[in-house]
Short mmCIF file of C-alpha atoms in Angstrom, two decimals:
data_model
loop_
_atom_site.label_atom_id
_atom_site.label_comp_id
_atom_site.label_asym_id
_atom_site.label_seq_id
_atom_site.Cartn_x
_atom_site.Cartn_y
_atom_site.Cartn_z
CA MET A 1 133.23 10.28 99.62
CA SER A 2 135.62 13.21 99.76
CA LYS A 3 139.03 12.94 98.18
CA LYS A 4 142.36 14.34 99.26
CA ALA A 5 145.19 15.18 96.92
CA GLU A 6 148.34 13.17 97.53
CA ILE A 7 150.58 16.20 97.89
CA SER A 8 153.63 14.08 98.58
CA ASP A 9 153.35 12.60 95.07
CA LEU A 10 153.54 15.94 93.29
CA ASP A 11 156.48 16.40 90.95
CA THR A 12 156.56 20.05 89.97
CA ASN A 13 159.68 19.55 87.85
CA GLU A 14 157.48 18.44 84.94
CA LEU A 15 155.54 21.69 84.87
CA GLN A 16 156.21 23.92 81.89
CA LEU A 17 155.87 27.60 82.68
CA ALA A 18 156.62 30.25 80.08
CA ARG A 19 155.22 33.48 81.50
CA PRO A 20 158.00 36.11 81.44
CA ARG A 21 158.52 38.28 84.52
CA ALA A 22 155.61 36.65 86.34
CA THR A 23 155.04 37.33 90.01
CA LEU A 24 155.35 34.53 92.54
CA VAL A 25 151.57 34.46 92.87
CA GLU A 26 151.11 34.15 89.08
CA ILE A 27 153.72 31.39 88.91
CA ALA A 28 151.98 29.53 91.74
CA ALA A 29 148.61 29.92 89.99
CA ASP A 30 150.11 28.58 86.74
CA LYS A 31 151.58 25.60 88.59
CA LEU A 32 148.26 24.85 90.24
CA ARG A 33 146.41 25.00 86.91
CA GLU A 34 148.79 22.48 85.42
CA LEU A 35 148.65 20.20 88.47
CA ILE A 36 144.86 20.19 88.06
CA LEU A 37 145.12 19.49 84.32
CA LEU A 38 147.51 16.61 84.93
CA GLU A 39 145.17 15.35 87.70
CA LYS A 40 147.93 15.51 90.29
CA LEU A 41 145.19 17.48 92.01
CA PRO A 42 142.07 15.54 90.90
CA ALA A 43 138.54 16.92 90.64
CA GLY A 44 136.86 17.12 94.03
CA ALA A 45 140.11 16.69 95.96
CA HIS A 46 140.57 18.68 99.14
CA ILE A 47 143.69 20.83 99.15
CA SER A 48 146.00 21.08 102.14
CA GLU A 49 147.44 24.57 101.84
CA ARG A 50 150.32 23.75 104.20
CA ASP A 51 151.35 20.60 102.33
CA LEU A 52 150.91 22.14 98.90
CA ALA A 53 152.93 25.24 99.83
CA ALA A 54 155.74 22.98 101.03
CA ALA A 55 155.59 20.89 97.85
CA LEU A 56 155.83 24.02 95.68
CA GLY A 57 158.56 25.55 97.81
CA ILE A 58 156.64 28.72 98.64
CA SER A 59 155.01 30.25 101.70
CA ARG A 60 151.28 30.01 102.32
CA THR A 61 150.67 33.69 101.55
CA PRO A 62 151.32 33.53 97.77
CA LEU A 63 149.64 30.12 97.65
CA THR A 64 146.48 31.51 99.25
CA LYS A 65 146.45 34.36 96.73
CA ALA A 66 147.00 31.88 93.88
CA LEU A 67 144.07 29.78 95.11
CA THR A 68 141.92 32.93 95.08
CA ILE A 69 142.81 33.44 91.39
CA LEU A 70 141.85 29.84 90.63
CA GLU A 71 138.60 30.29 92.55
CA GLN A 72 137.77 33.23 90.28
CA ASP A 73 138.63 31.03 87.29
CA GLY A 74 136.27 28.31 88.53
CA LEU A 75 139.03 25.73 89.05
CA VAL A 76 138.97 25.84 92.86
CA GLU A 77 136.02 26.18 95.22
CA TYR A 78 135.69 26.59 98.98
CA SER A 79 133.50 24.75 101.46
CA VAL A 80 131.43 26.61 104.06
CA THR A 81 134.43 26.26 106.38
CA ARG A 82 136.67 27.89 103.72
CA ARG A 83 138.52 24.67 102.97
CA PRO A 84 139.73 24.71 99.34
CA GLN A 85 139.12 21.86 96.93
CA VAL A 86 139.46 21.28 93.20
CA ALA A 87 136.19 22.21 91.49
CA ASN A 88 134.15 19.41 89.95
CA PRO A 89 131.29 21.11 88.06
CA PRO A 90 128.41 18.99 86.73
CA ILE A 91 128.39 18.10 83.04
CA GLU A 92 125.33 20.31 82.47
CA GLU A 93 127.24 23.38 83.65
CA ILE A 94 130.20 22.54 81.43
CA GLU A 95 127.93 22.08 78.41
CA GLN A 96 126.18 25.40 79.01
CA ASN A 97 129.52 27.20 79.26
CA LEU A 98 130.63 25.54 76.00
CA VAL A 99 127.55 26.88 74.22
CA VAL A 100 128.56 30.40 75.27
CA MET A 101 132.18 29.70 74.33
CA GLY A 102 131.07 28.58 70.87
CA ALA A 103 129.21 31.86 70.35
CA LEU A 104 132.20 33.88 71.56
CA GLU A 105 134.71 32.12 69.32
CA ALA A 106 132.37 32.27 66.33
CA LEU A 107 132.09 36.04 66.75
CA ALA A 108 135.84 36.34 67.30
CA GLY A 109 136.54 34.42 64.10
CA GLU A 110 134.18 36.64 62.12
CA LEU A 111 135.78 39.83 63.44
CA ALA A 112 139.31 38.48 63.08
CA CYS A 113 138.94 37.88 59.35
CA ALA A 114 138.75 41.62 58.76
CA LEU A 115 141.59 42.56 61.10
CA ILE A 116 144.08 39.71 61.40
CA THR A 117 147.59 40.28 60.05
CA ASP A 118 149.57 37.90 57.88
CA ALA A 119 151.95 37.30 60.81
CA GLU A 120 149.04 36.37 63.08
CA ILE A 121 147.66 33.97 60.48
CA ALA A 122 151.12 32.43 60.19
CA HIS A 123 151.15 31.89 63.97
CA VAL A 124 147.75 30.18 63.89
CA VAL A 125 148.87 28.00 60.97
CA ASP A 126 152.07 27.10 62.83
CA CYS A 127 150.14 26.02 65.96
CA GLN A 128 147.83 23.86 63.86
CA ARG A 129 150.72 22.32 61.89
CA ARG A 130 152.68 21.49 65.05
CA MET A 131 149.62 19.81 66.56
CA GLU A 132 149.09 17.86 63.35
CA ASP A 133 152.72 16.78 63.06
CA GLY A 134 152.90 15.83 66.72
CA ALA A 135 149.57 14.00 66.95
CA GLY A 136 150.06 11.03 69.24
CA THR A 137 153.67 11.90 70.04
CA LEU A 138 153.62 15.34 71.67
CA PRO A 139 153.38 15.37 75.48
CA PRO A 140 149.72 15.94 76.45
CA LEU A 141 150.38 19.30 78.06
CA GLU A 142 152.36 20.64 75.09
CA SER A 143 149.69 19.54 72.62
CA PHE A 144 146.98 21.19 74.71
CA GLN A 145 148.97 24.40 75.02
CA LEU A 146 149.28 24.58 71.22
CA ASP A 147 145.54 24.00 70.92
CA MET A 148 144.74 26.85 73.31
CA GLN A 149 147.32 29.13 71.68
CA MET A 150 145.59 28.65 68.34
CA HIS A 151 142.17 29.53 69.73
CA GLU A 152 143.46 32.43 71.81
CA ALA A 153 145.36 33.89 68.84
CA ILE A 154 142.14 34.02 66.81
CA VAL A 155 140.27 35.69 69.67
CA GLN A 156 143.09 38.22 70.16
CA ALA A 157 142.93 39.04 66.45
CA SER A 158 139.33 40.19 66.87
CA ARG A 159 140.74 43.37 68.48
CA ASN A 160 137.62 43.47 70.66
CA ALA A 161 138.60 44.01 74.31
CA PRO A 162 135.26 43.00 75.95
CA LEU A 163 135.13 39.86 73.80
CA ILE A 164 138.74 38.95 74.65
CA ASP A 165 138.13 39.45 78.37
CA THR A 166 134.88 37.46 78.38
CA HIS A 167 136.49 34.64 76.40
CA ARG A 168 139.38 34.48 78.88
CA LYS A 169 136.97 34.07 81.79
CA TYR A 170 134.94 31.32 80.13
CA ASN A 171 138.04 29.56 78.88
CA ALA A 172 139.43 29.48 82.44
CA ARG A 173 136.28 27.73 83.63
CA LEU A 174 136.55 25.17 80.84
CA TRP A 175 140.32 24.65 81.02
CA ARG A 176 140.20 21.23 82.65
CA ALA A 177 137.26 19.96 80.57
CA ARG A 178 138.92 21.05 77.32
CA PHE A 179 142.15 19.35 78.36
CA GLN A 180 140.30 16.09 79.03
CA SER A 181 138.59 16.37 75.67
CA SER A 182 141.94 16.92 73.92
CA GLN A 183 143.30 13.66 75.35
CA ARG A 184 140.64 11.40 73.80
CA ARG A 185 142.33 9.36 71.07
CA SER A 186 139.01 8.39 69.53
CA GLY A 187 138.16 12.02 68.79
CA ARG A 188 141.62 13.17 67.74
CA ASP A 189 141.19 12.81 63.96
CA GLN A 190 137.92 14.73 64.04
CA THR A 191 139.46 17.49 66.14
CA LEU A 192 142.42 17.86 63.78
CA ALA A 193 140.09 17.97 60.77
CA GLU A 194 138.04 20.71 62.45
CA HIS A 195 141.24 22.65 63.18
CA ARG A 196 142.22 22.41 59.52
CA ALA A 197 138.82 23.74 58.47
CA ILE A 198 139.17 26.70 60.84
CA VAL A 199 142.69 27.54 59.68
CA ASN A 200 141.84 27.20 55.99
CA ALA A 201 138.86 29.53 56.30
CA LEU A 202 140.81 32.03 58.38
CA SER A 203 143.70 32.01 55.90
CA ARG A 204 141.21 32.99 53.16
CA ARG A 205 139.75 35.63 55.52
CA ASP A 206 136.35 34.06 54.88
CA ALA A 207 134.39 35.46 57.83
CA LYS A 208 131.25 33.33 57.57
CA THR A 209 133.07 30.03 57.03
CA THR A 210 135.53 30.77 59.84
CA SER A 211 132.69 31.63 62.20
CA ASP A 212 130.73 28.51 61.26
CA ALA A 213 133.81 26.28 61.60
CA LEU A 214 134.57 27.59 65.09
CA ARG A 215 130.97 27.20 66.23
CA HIS A 216 130.89 23.64 64.86
CA HIS A 217 134.20 22.84 66.57
CA LEU A 218 132.93 23.97 69.97
CA ALA A 219 129.62 22.16 69.45
CA SER A 220 131.42 18.89 68.79
CA ALA A 221 133.51 19.49 71.91
CA VAL A 222 130.33 19.13 73.99
CA ALA A 223 129.94 15.48 72.98
CA ASN A 224 133.67 14.88 73.22
CA ILE A 225 133.87 16.24 76.76
CA ARG A 226 130.80 14.29 77.87
CA ASN A 227 132.42 11.10 76.54
CA ALA A 228 135.69 11.99 78.28
CA LEU A 229 133.89 12.47 81.59
CA LEU A 230 131.97 9.22 81.15
CA GLU A 231 135.21 7.39 80.48
CA SER A 232 136.82 8.89 83.59
CA GLY A 233 133.76 8.05 85.71
CA GLU A 234 132.98 11.71 86.45
CA ALA A 235 129.61 11.65 84.68
CA SER A 236 126.87 9.06 84.47
CA GLU A 237 124.82 7.91 81.52
CA THR A 238 121.63 9.12 83.21
CA GLU A 239 122.77 12.69 83.77
#
C-alpha cells in the first residue's frame, strides 16, 4: 500500500540549518533531508510538490530542483509517471553500500594519519567528546550531526579529492539508514566505544589501527541498521 506524507503536520521550525550563504535550492534540499531523517516524510511516502512547497514557504521551482538533488543522493525516487516519493531501498542494497563505505573510511583513516593537523584532530576529539557527554540527552538530530561531522572530518583530512567526493556520494545514500542506526539505544554503548577507539588511534596517528577501527565500526553498523529496520518494520527476518 502506498503512503502519503502528511504535509500539513510538518513543522519546519525544528529544522537546524547551518550552511552559510546557501542558495534557496540548497536550503530546501537541507530541509528535505532533515524531514526525511525525522520521518516527517517517511520511507516510501509519496510527495505532493504543491503541498510541500507551501509548507516550506517556497515556490515549486526551487523545490523541484531540491528534489532533483535528493534524487541524485538516493533519498528521493520517481515513479514512471515522474511522481516523487521518499526512497525506501532494500536492506541488501544498504548493506552493500555500507561495505563500500567501510572500505572508503578505512582508506581515509589510513591516509589521514599522515596528513591530519593537530587542529583537525582536536575537532574530531571534540565531536566525539560532545557525543559522549550528551549520550541520551542530546536531541537526535544534533547527536547525529556530530557523528557525521566526526566521520567527515577524518575523510577530509585524507586530502584525497576523489576519495572525499566518492565518500560524500555514498554517505548521502546511507544518510537515513545511518540516522536510524544512531537512534538505537541498545547499540549506543558499543557505538561510543568504537568512536573512542577511532579517536584514540587517530590521535596517535597510528594508520593501521585507525583504518582497522573505522572498518570495524562500519561493519558493526550493518547489523545495527538491520536491527533498526527490523524494529521499525521496514525489513523482515526472512530477507
